[in-house]
């Protein structure tokens, strides 16, 4: 395999992903994920939704993780529920006690999450500014994705028009072909 | 130079008079809410019979240009846009017909996935991308119509990129995409405006508007669905039916 392959040779077409505009709600995004993952043909990659603005400019993506956190923003705030309500107990989630975690888990995804599901997706999407261009080397994509812990990186033409998405497995295939040569 | 009736013209007298009077309204020779000359005056000016004047005036009244008030006279109306919902009458064509200037502002031109029952309306799988176009249309700077259009992306991607403020979507579809609309189904009803629709149309939230939903077919294939909400004081629907012989 040629070491000088380009991003455009291994990227995935954007129409393989569901598209939504930013004003859709978390609930609508969840319904779309449910629908496309149950589709017989599975024409789209079912766990990543691309978010666009009203002029079809790419804004960000939504994955199941973003939705889970979006429904329960407290997850990332490292707070603990007590009978009196939420209190911030620790800056470090690693140190939440088993007991506290059990009590948190019991209350998660209840009525508040249902209300939270009406939030617009632009509030919860991952809107990383990091991207590559179609002619970049996959090695550059590998560097950026590893550094920023990304499973997909958007491929923008002229730093503006979204033309594809590059996945970590595709980058890995390129890397392994080069290294095992 | 005042246009007069031409008796050499093959056109019927009342049709000629209708066109002359309509011109006066459209050119604002006769202002909105002003009283038009009496029947006698019109007979004298145009040298026609009372019956001719009555036919021309009643046709103008029927089309919303004039209103006749018993005992008071006949007045020029604030223009209502008559809407032909017969085959292939697009908004643009209507507007030109009606002689009013309109403008279009594109509020959104992007891609969505089908939600609610859009996949059923367009008869497409749930995971198919749909072009979404939202336009606000104004007459004399006054917003009168909010239109949302959905079309399957795989039929033709061009409507996503074209300038739809100056080009008609029908033209793009028929001339650039080569998709011929062969039939249209219209569903007419009442919509109660949400906050955003009300703000855009200059009406309050919850007020009633005319709702027109249209399904466009090319042969048996559904190619477009539009949902339009219209200011009820600025539109009336008009249906022309022709018996098949």
Short mmCIF file of C-alpha atoms in Angstrom, two decimals:
data_model
loop_
_atom_site.label_atom_id
_atom_site.label_comp_id
_atom_site.label_asym_id
_atom_site.label_seq_id
_atom_site.Cartn_x
_atom_site.Cartn_y
_atom_site.Cartn_z
CA UNK A 1 0.00 0.00 0.00
CA UNK A 2 1.21 3.46 -0.92
CA UNK A 3 2.29 5.53 2.00
CA UNK A 4 1.17 8.62 0.11
CA UNK A 5 -2.53 7.80 -0.01
CA UNK A 6 -4.92 10.68 0.70
CA UNK A 7 -7.81 11.15 3.08
CA UNK A 8 -10.25 11.31 0.17
CA UNK A 9 -9.38 7.72 -0.83
CA UNK A 10 -10.45 6.21 2.47
CA UNK A 11 -13.13 8.58 3.79
CA UNK A 12 -16.81 7.70 4.08
CA UNK A 13 -19.37 9.65 2.05
CA UNK A 14 -21.42 12.02 4.21
CA UNK A 15 -24.67 10.57 2.90
CA UNK A 16 -23.78 7.38 4.73
CA UNK A 17 -24.67 9.31 7.90
CA UNK A 18 -28.03 10.72 8.97
CA UNK A 19 -28.24 14.53 8.70
CA UNK A 20 -30.23 16.87 10.91
CA UNK A 21 -30.39 20.63 11.36
CA UNK A 22 -29.35 22.11 14.69
CA UNK A 23 -32.89 23.00 15.77
CA UNK A 24 -33.95 19.36 16.05
CA UNK A 25 -34.36 18.14 19.63
CA UNK A 26 -32.53 15.36 21.43
CA UNK A 27 -35.77 13.40 21.24
CA UNK A 28 -35.90 13.71 17.45
CA UNK A 29 -32.24 12.70 17.19
CA UNK A 30 -32.96 9.62 19.32
CA UNK A 31 -35.93 8.71 17.17
CA UNK A 32 -33.80 9.00 14.05
CA UNK A 33 -31.07 6.79 15.53
CA UNK A 34 -33.70 4.25 16.50
CA UNK A 35 -35.24 4.30 13.03
CA UNK A 36 -32.04 4.07 11.02
CA UNK A 37 -30.57 1.32 13.18
CA UNK A 38 -33.68 -0.80 12.71
CA UNK A 39 -33.77 -0.19 8.95
CA UNK A 40 -33.43 -3.35 6.89
CA UNK A 41 -30.98 -1.89 4.41
CA UNK A 42 -28.83 -0.07 6.97
CA UNK A 43 -27.78 2.38 4.32
CA UNK A 44 -26.36 4.73 6.93
CA UNK A 45 -23.87 4.42 9.74
CA UNK A 46 -26.38 4.23 12.49
CA UNK A 47 -24.61 5.72 15.47
CA UNK A 48 -23.37 9.11 14.31
CA UNK A 49 -25.62 11.97 13.23
CA UNK A 50 -24.21 15.00 11.43
CA UNK A 51 -25.60 18.38 12.44
CA UNK A 52 -25.89 21.25 9.95
CA UNK A 53 -27.00 24.87 10.07
CA UNK A 54 -29.80 26.36 7.96
CA UNK A 55 -27.39 26.94 5.07
CA UNK A 56 -26.14 23.36 5.14
CA UNK A 57 -22.82 24.19 6.76
CA UNK A 58 -21.47 21.43 8.99
CA UNK A 59 -21.70 22.24 12.70
CA UNK A 60 -20.92 19.07 14.60
CA UNK A 61 -21.89 15.48 15.29
CA UNK A 62 -24.01 13.59 17.75
CA UNK A 63 -23.13 10.13 18.96
CA UNK A 64 -24.91 8.00 21.57
CA UNK A 65 -22.45 9.26 24.18
CA UNK A 66 -23.42 12.89 23.50
CA UNK A 67 -27.08 11.99 23.93
CA UNK A 68 -26.50 10.12 27.18
CA UNK A 69 -24.61 13.09 28.60
CA UNK A 70 -27.09 15.53 27.07
CA UNK A 71 -29.98 13.85 28.86
CA UNK A 72 -28.13 13.90 32.19
CA UNK A 73 -25.76 16.88 32.17
CA UNK A 74 -25.01 16.11 35.84
CA UNK A 75 -22.90 13.14 34.72
CA UNK A 76 -20.07 15.43 33.74
CA UNK A 77 -20.58 17.85 36.60
CA UNK A 78 -19.48 15.17 39.06
CA UNK A 79 -22.35 15.88 41.36
CA UNK A 80 -24.12 13.66 43.76
CA UNK A 81 -27.79 13.43 44.52
CA UNK A 82 -28.89 13.55 48.12
CA UNK A 83 -32.39 13.61 49.47
CA UNK A 84 -32.11 17.38 49.48
CA UNK A 85 -31.16 17.54 45.80
CA UNK A 86 -27.95 17.68 43.88
CA UNK A 87 -24.75 18.74 45.57
CA UNK A 88 -21.33 18.94 44.09
CA UNK A 89 -19.17 16.46 45.93
CA UNK A 90 -16.10 15.93 43.92
CA UNK A 91 -14.22 17.31 40.95
CA UNK A 92 -13.08 13.86 40.12
CA UNK A 93 -15.62 11.26 39.05
CA UNK A 94 -13.17 8.50 39.90
CA UNK A 95 -13.67 9.30 43.54
CA UNK A 96 -17.44 9.04 43.66
CA UNK A 97 -18.14 6.28 46.13
CA UNK A 98 -19.89 3.09 45.04
CA UNK A 99 -22.74 3.95 47.33
CA UNK A 100 -23.12 7.47 45.91
CA UNK A 101 -22.90 6.15 42.37
CA UNK A 102 -25.68 3.67 43.06
CA UNK A 103 -27.91 6.44 44.36
CA UNK A 104 -27.09 8.63 41.35
CA UNK A 105 -27.76 5.81 38.90
CA UNK A 106 -31.12 5.14 40.42
CA UNK A 107 -32.28 8.67 39.74
CA UNK A 108 -30.84 9.04 36.27
CA UNK A 109 -33.01 9.10 33.12
CA UNK A 110 -36.21 9.89 34.97
CA UNK A 111 -38.68 12.73 34.48
CA UNK A 112 -35.95 15.38 34.22
CA UNK A 113 -34.31 13.51 31.38
CA UNK A 114 -37.65 13.49 29.54
CA UNK A 115 -37.75 17.26 29.81
CA UNK A 116 -34.12 17.46 28.84
CA UNK A 117 -34.93 15.50 25.66
CA UNK A 118 -36.64 18.62 24.32
CA UNK A 119 -33.29 20.46 24.26
CA UNK A 120 -31.98 21.45 20.84
CA UNK A 121 -29.16 19.25 19.60
CA UNK A 122 -26.74 22.15 19.10
CA UNK A 123 -26.56 22.37 22.90
CA UNK A 124 -25.24 18.83 23.21
CA UNK A 125 -23.40 18.05 19.97
CA UNK A 126 -19.65 17.58 19.70
CA UNK A 127 -18.60 20.59 17.71
CA UNK A 128 -14.89 20.09 17.46
CA UNK A 129 -13.22 22.56 15.12
CA UNK A 130 -10.72 19.90 14.13
CA UNK A 131 -10.91 18.70 10.54
CA UNK A 132 -8.78 17.52 7.65
CA UNK A 133 -8.93 18.28 3.94
CA UNK A 134 -9.50 15.64 1.23
CA UNK A 135 -5.87 15.84 0.06
CA UNK A 136 -4.29 15.53 3.52
CA UNK A 137 -2.33 12.44 4.42
CA UNK A 138 -4.15 9.88 6.60
CA UNK A 139 -1.14 10.20 8.93
CA UNK A 140 -2.19 13.75 9.74
CA UNK A 141 -5.70 12.50 10.48
CA UNK A 142 -4.24 9.77 12.73
CA UNK A 143 -2.30 12.40 14.68
CA UNK A 144 -5.31 14.67 15.17
CA UNK A 145 -7.72 11.86 16.02
CA UNK A 146 -5.37 10.35 18.59
CA UNK A 147 -4.65 13.72 20.17
CA UNK A 148 -8.28 14.74 20.45
CA UNK A 149 -9.74 11.30 21.11
CA UNK A 150 -11.98 11.31 18.02
CA UNK A 151 -13.62 8.30 16.44
CA UNK A 152 -14.52 10.33 13.34
CA UNK A 153 -12.92 13.40 11.83
CA UNK A 154 -14.79 15.62 9.34
CA UNK A 155 -13.25 16.12 5.91
CA UNK A 156 -13.82 19.68 4.71
CA UNK A 157 -13.17 21.03 1.23
CA UNK A 158 -11.64 24.52 1.36
CA UNK A 159 -12.11 24.38 5.15
CA UNK A 160 -15.84 24.86 4.61
CA UNK A 161 -17.81 22.29 2.67
CA UNK A 162 -18.19 18.90 4.34
CA UNK A 163 -17.47 16.15 1.81
CA UNK A 164 -16.76 13.11 3.97
CA UNK A 165 -16.02 11.61 7.35
CA UNK A 166 -12.90 9.67 8.18
CA UNK A 167 -13.26 6.91 10.76
CA UNK A 168 -10.63 5.54 13.12
CA UNK A 169 -10.97 2.01 11.64
CA UNK A 170 -10.24 3.45 8.17
CA UNK A 171 -7.20 5.30 9.53
CA UNK A 172 -6.12 2.13 11.32
CA UNK A 173 -6.33 0.12 8.09
CA UNK A 174 -4.13 2.66 6.38
CA UNK A 175 -1.63 2.64 9.27
CA UNK A 176 -1.46 -1.14 9.48
CA UNK A 177 -0.94 -1.43 5.73
CA UNK A 178 1.95 1.01 5.97
CA UNK A 179 3.52 -0.49 9.10
CA UNK A 180 3.14 -4.16 8.14
CA UNK A 181 4.49 -3.52 4.65
CA UNK B 1 -53.24 58.49 -22.75
CA UNK B 2 -56.41 56.99 -21.35
CA UNK B 3 -57.11 53.56 -22.71
CA UNK B 4 -60.56 53.23 -24.23
CA UNK B 5 -62.78 50.48 -25.54
CA UNK B 6 -61.90 49.43 -29.07
CA UNK B 7 -64.99 48.28 -30.92
CA UNK B 8 -62.89 46.79 -33.75
CA UNK B 9 -61.29 44.42 -31.23
CA UNK B 10 -62.57 40.84 -31.27
CA UNK B 11 -62.41 40.84 -27.45
CA UNK B 12 -65.80 41.17 -25.78
CA UNK B 13 -66.58 44.69 -24.52
CA UNK B 14 -66.94 43.72 -20.87
CA UNK B 15 -63.60 41.85 -20.97
CA UNK B 16 -61.92 44.95 -22.40
CA UNK B 17 -63.53 47.11 -19.74
CA UNK B 18 -62.53 44.59 -17.07
CA UNK B 19 -58.91 44.84 -18.19
CA UNK B 20 -58.98 48.64 -18.28
CA UNK B 21 -60.45 48.88 -14.79
CA UNK B 22 -58.11 46.23 -13.40
CA UNK B 23 -55.21 48.28 -14.81
CA UNK B 24 -56.46 51.31 -12.89
CA UNK B 25 -56.45 49.33 -9.66
CA UNK B 26 -53.07 47.77 -10.28
CA UNK B 27 -51.48 51.07 -11.27
CA UNK B 28 -53.08 52.61 -8.21
CA UNK B 29 -54.90 55.20 -10.33
CA UNK B 30 -57.66 54.10 -8.04
CA UNK B 31 -56.28 53.93 -4.51
CA UNK B 32 -57.11 51.21 -1.99
CA UNK B 33 -60.39 51.91 -0.18
CA UNK B 34 -61.32 54.73 -2.57
CA UNK B 35 -64.74 54.74 -4.16
CA UNK B 36 -64.79 54.07 -7.90
CA UNK B 37 -66.92 56.18 -10.32
CA UNK B 38 -70.61 55.34 -10.52
CA UNK B 39 -72.10 53.09 -13.15
CA UNK B 40 -73.41 56.10 -15.04
CA UNK B 41 -70.00 57.75 -15.05
CA UNK B 42 -68.31 54.59 -16.31
CA UNK B 43 -70.97 54.22 -19.05
CA UNK B 44 -70.25 57.77 -20.21
CA UNK B 45 -66.46 57.55 -19.98
CA UNK B 46 -66.19 54.29 -21.91
CA UNK B 47 -69.30 54.62 -24.07
CA UNK B 48 -70.68 51.24 -23.08
CA UNK B 49 -73.97 49.98 -21.71
CA UNK B 50 -74.84 49.53 -18.05
CA UNK B 51 -74.87 45.77 -18.56
CA UNK B 52 -71.25 45.85 -19.77
CA UNK B 53 -70.17 47.92 -16.75
CA UNK B 54 -71.98 45.58 -14.37
CA UNK B 55 -70.34 42.50 -15.84
CA UNK B 56 -66.85 44.02 -15.63
CA UNK B 57 -67.37 45.31 -12.08
CA UNK B 58 -68.85 42.06 -10.81
CA UNK B 59 -65.95 40.09 -12.26
CA UNK B 60 -63.50 42.41 -10.48
CA UNK B 61 -65.47 41.99 -7.28
CA UNK B 62 -65.47 38.22 -7.68
CA UNK B 63 -61.70 38.26 -7.99
CA UNK B 64 -61.28 40.41 -4.93
CA UNK B 65 -60.27 43.69 -6.58
CA UNK B 66 -63.47 45.51 -5.66
CA UNK B 67 -66.16 45.28 -3.04
CA UNK B 68 -69.69 46.48 -3.64
CA UNK B 69 -71.46 47.97 -0.64
CA UNK B 70 -75.21 48.21 -0.91
CA UNK B 71 -76.32 51.83 -0.95
CA UNK B 72 -72.79 53.22 -0.59
CA UNK B 73 -70.99 52.40 -3.79
CA UNK B 74 -68.11 50.26 -5.00
CA UNK B 75 -64.67 50.42 -3.38
CA UNK B 76 -61.17 49.24 -4.19
CA UNK B 77 -60.04 46.38 -1.93
CA UNK B 78 -56.74 45.77 -0.27
CA UNK B 79 -55.42 43.14 -2.63
CA UNK B 80 -56.15 39.54 -1.87
CA UNK B 81 -54.06 37.15 -3.88
CA UNK B 82 -56.30 34.76 -5.74
CA UNK B 83 -54.69 31.39 -5.77
CA UNK B 84 -55.26 28.96 -8.58
CA UNK B 85 -54.67 25.54 -7.15
CA UNK B 86 -55.22 23.92 -10.46
CA UNK B 87 -52.38 22.02 -12.07
CA UNK B 88 -48.96 23.64 -12.28
CA UNK B 89 -49.89 26.99 -10.91
CA UNK B 90 -46.87 27.94 -8.86
CA UNK B 91 -46.78 30.83 -6.49
CA UNK B 92 -44.65 32.83 -8.90
CA UNK B 93 -47.09 32.37 -11.75
CA UNK B 94 -49.92 33.41 -9.48
CA UNK B 95 -48.12 36.52 -8.46
CA UNK B 96 -47.43 37.56 -12.01
CA UNK B 97 -51.04 36.88 -12.88
CA UNK B 98 -52.19 39.01 -10.05
CA UNK B 99 -49.81 41.79 -10.98
CA UNK B 100 -48.32 42.15 -7.53
CA UNK B 101 -44.63 42.27 -6.75
CA UNK B 102 -43.36 39.61 -4.39
CA UNK B 103 -40.07 38.74 -2.82
CA UNK B 104 -38.75 35.51 -1.40
CA UNK B 105 -36.40 35.05 1.52
CA UNK B 106 -34.81 31.64 2.02
CA UNK B 107 -34.74 30.90 5.75
CA UNK B 108 -33.33 27.41 5.44
CA UNK B 109 -31.93 25.24 2.69
CA UNK B 110 -30.47 22.14 4.25
CA UNK B 111 -30.90 18.40 4.79
CA UNK B 112 -33.00 16.56 7.35
CA UNK B 113 -33.92 12.97 8.06
CA UNK B 114 -37.62 12.13 7.79
CA UNK B 115 -39.29 12.54 11.16
CA UNK B 116 -42.92 12.15 12.18
CA UNK B 117 -44.72 10.81 9.11
CA UNK B 118 -42.61 12.50 6.45
CA UNK B 119 -41.28 9.16 5.21
CA UNK B 120 -44.86 8.03 4.65
CA UNK B 121 -45.83 11.29 2.96
CA UNK B 122 -42.91 11.04 0.55
CA UNK B 123 -43.08 7.25 0.38
CA UNK B 124 -39.37 6.81 1.16
CA UNK B 125 -37.40 4.64 3.61
CA UNK B 126 -36.76 6.09 7.08
CA UNK B 127 -33.04 6.46 6.47
CA UNK B 128 -33.29 8.52 3.28
CA UNK B 129 -32.04 12.11 3.29
CA UNK B 130 -34.54 14.84 2.50
CA UNK B 131 -33.84 18.36 1.23
CA UNK B 132 -35.61 20.90 3.42
CA UNK B 133 -36.32 24.40 2.14
CA UNK B 134 -38.08 27.05 4.18
CA UNK B 135 -39.09 30.26 2.48
CA UNK B 136 -40.86 33.39 3.58
CA UNK B 137 -42.67 35.22 0.83
CA UNK B 138 -43.72 38.82 0.93
CA UNK B 139 -45.88 41.11 -1.13
CA UNK B 140 -45.03 44.80 -0.93
CA UNK B 141 -42.56 44.01 1.89
CA UNK B 142 -45.35 42.42 3.89
CA UNK B 143 -44.81 38.70 4.71
CA UNK B 144 -47.84 36.74 3.55
CA UNK B 145 -46.76 33.13 3.20
CA UNK B 146 -44.40 30.74 4.97
CA UNK B 147 -43.60 27.66 2.95
CA UNK B 148 -41.70 24.53 3.94
CA UNK B 149 -40.71 22.15 1.17
CA UNK B 150 -39.40 18.61 1.50
CA UNK B 151 -37.97 16.56 -1.36
CA UNK B 152 -36.00 13.30 -1.38
CA UNK B 153 -32.31 14.13 -1.90
CA UNK B 154 -31.72 11.19 -4.22
CA UNK B 155 -34.20 12.50 -6.80
CA UNK B 156 -32.04 15.55 -7.44
CA UNK B 157 -29.49 17.28 -5.18
CA UNK B 158 -29.60 20.61 -7.05
CA UNK B 159 -32.34 22.35 -5.05
CA UNK B 160 -29.88 22.32 -2.16
CA UNK B 161 -27.45 24.59 -4.00
CA UNK B 162 -29.56 26.72 -6.31
CA UNK B 163 -30.43 30.33 -5.57
CA UNK B 164 -34.09 29.99 -4.68
CA UNK B 165 -34.62 33.66 -3.89
CA UNK B 166 -34.59 34.54 -7.57
CA UNK B 167 -35.36 31.17 -9.16
CA UNK B 168 -38.55 29.21 -8.87
CA UNK B 169 -38.22 25.75 -7.36
CA UNK B 170 -40.47 24.43 -10.13
CA UNK B 171 -38.05 25.75 -12.75
CA UNK B 172 -35.09 24.14 -10.97
CA UNK B 173 -36.97 20.87 -10.68
CA UNK B 174 -38.26 20.78 -14.25
CA UNK B 175 -35.47 22.46 -16.20
CA UNK B 176 -32.33 21.54 -14.25
CA UNK B 177 -33.30 18.25 -12.62
CA UNK B 178 -35.47 17.09 -15.49
CA UNK B 179 -38.26 16.08 -13.11
CA UNK B 180 -41.66 16.80 -14.61
CA UNK B 181 -44.49 17.35 -12.19
CA UNK B 182 -47.50 15.50 -13.55
CA UNK B 183 -50.00 15.83 -10.74
CA UNK B 184 -50.54 17.62 -7.45
CA UNK B 185 -52.73 16.75 -4.49
CA UNK B 186 -53.82 19.65 -2.35
CA UNK B 187 -55.02 19.45 1.22
CA UNK B 188 -56.56 22.64 2.51
CA UNK B 189 -57.21 23.45 6.11
CA UNK B 190 -56.61 25.77 9.00
CA UNK B 191 -53.38 26.00 10.95
CA UNK B 192 -52.86 27.65 14.30
CA UNK B 193 -49.53 29.42 14.17
CA UNK B 194 -46.74 28.61 16.56
CA UNK B 195 -44.63 31.36 18.04
CA UNK B 196 -42.09 31.41 15.19
CA UNK B 197 -44.64 31.25 12.38
CA UNK B 198 -46.61 34.03 13.99
CA UNK B 199 -43.53 36.22 14.35
CA UNK B 200 -42.52 35.67 10.72
CA UNK B 201 -45.99 36.41 9.36
CA UNK B 202 -46.63 39.34 11.65
CA UNK B 203 -49.49 37.59 13.45
CA UNK B 204 -49.79 36.54 17.05
CA UNK B 205 -49.04 33.03 18.29
CA UNK B 206 -52.09 30.80 18.11
CA UNK B 207 -53.86 32.84 15.44
CA UNK B 208 -55.49 30.98 12.59
CA UNK B 209 -53.93 30.83 9.15
CA UNK B 210 -54.77 29.18 5.89
CA UNK B 211 -52.97 25.85 5.58
CA UNK B 212 -52.15 24.32 2.24
CA UNK B 213 -50.38 20.99 2.07
CA UNK B 214 -49.35 19.78 -1.36
CA UNK B 215 -48.01 16.46 -2.60
CA UNK B 216 -46.34 16.62 -5.99
CA UNK B 217 -46.07 13.60 -8.23
CA UNK B 218 -43.93 12.82 -11.22
CA UNK B 219 -45.79 9.88 -12.69
CA UNK B 220 -46.42 7.60 -9.73
CA UNK B 221 -43.40 8.84 -7.78
CA UNK B 222 -43.83 11.39 -5.02
CA UNK B 223 -41.20 14.04 -5.55
CA UNK B 224 -42.10 16.88 -3.23
CA UNK B 225 -44.23 17.78 -0.24
CA UNK B 226 -44.92 21.35 0.78
CA UNK B 227 -46.62 22.83 3.79
CA UNK B 228 -47.62 26.46 3.45
CA UNK B 229 -49.21 28.70 6.03
CA UNK B 230 -50.72 31.86 4.65
CA UNK B 231 -52.13 35.02 6.08
CA UNK B 232 -55.87 34.43 5.83
CA UNK B 233 -56.56 38.05 4.97
CA UNK B 234 -54.25 37.96 1.96
CA UNK B 235 -55.23 34.78 0.19
CA UNK B 236 -58.28 33.11 -1.11
CA UNK B 237 -58.36 29.76 -2.75
CA UNK B 238 -59.74 29.34 -6.19
CA UNK B 239 -60.47 26.03 -7.85
CA UNK B 240 -61.35 25.62 -11.47
CA UNK B 241 -62.89 22.32 -12.39
CA UNK B 242 -63.34 21.15 -15.91
CA UNK B 243 -65.60 18.26 -16.79
CA UNK B 244 -63.86 15.63 -18.88
CA UNK B 245 -65.72 15.15 -22.14
#
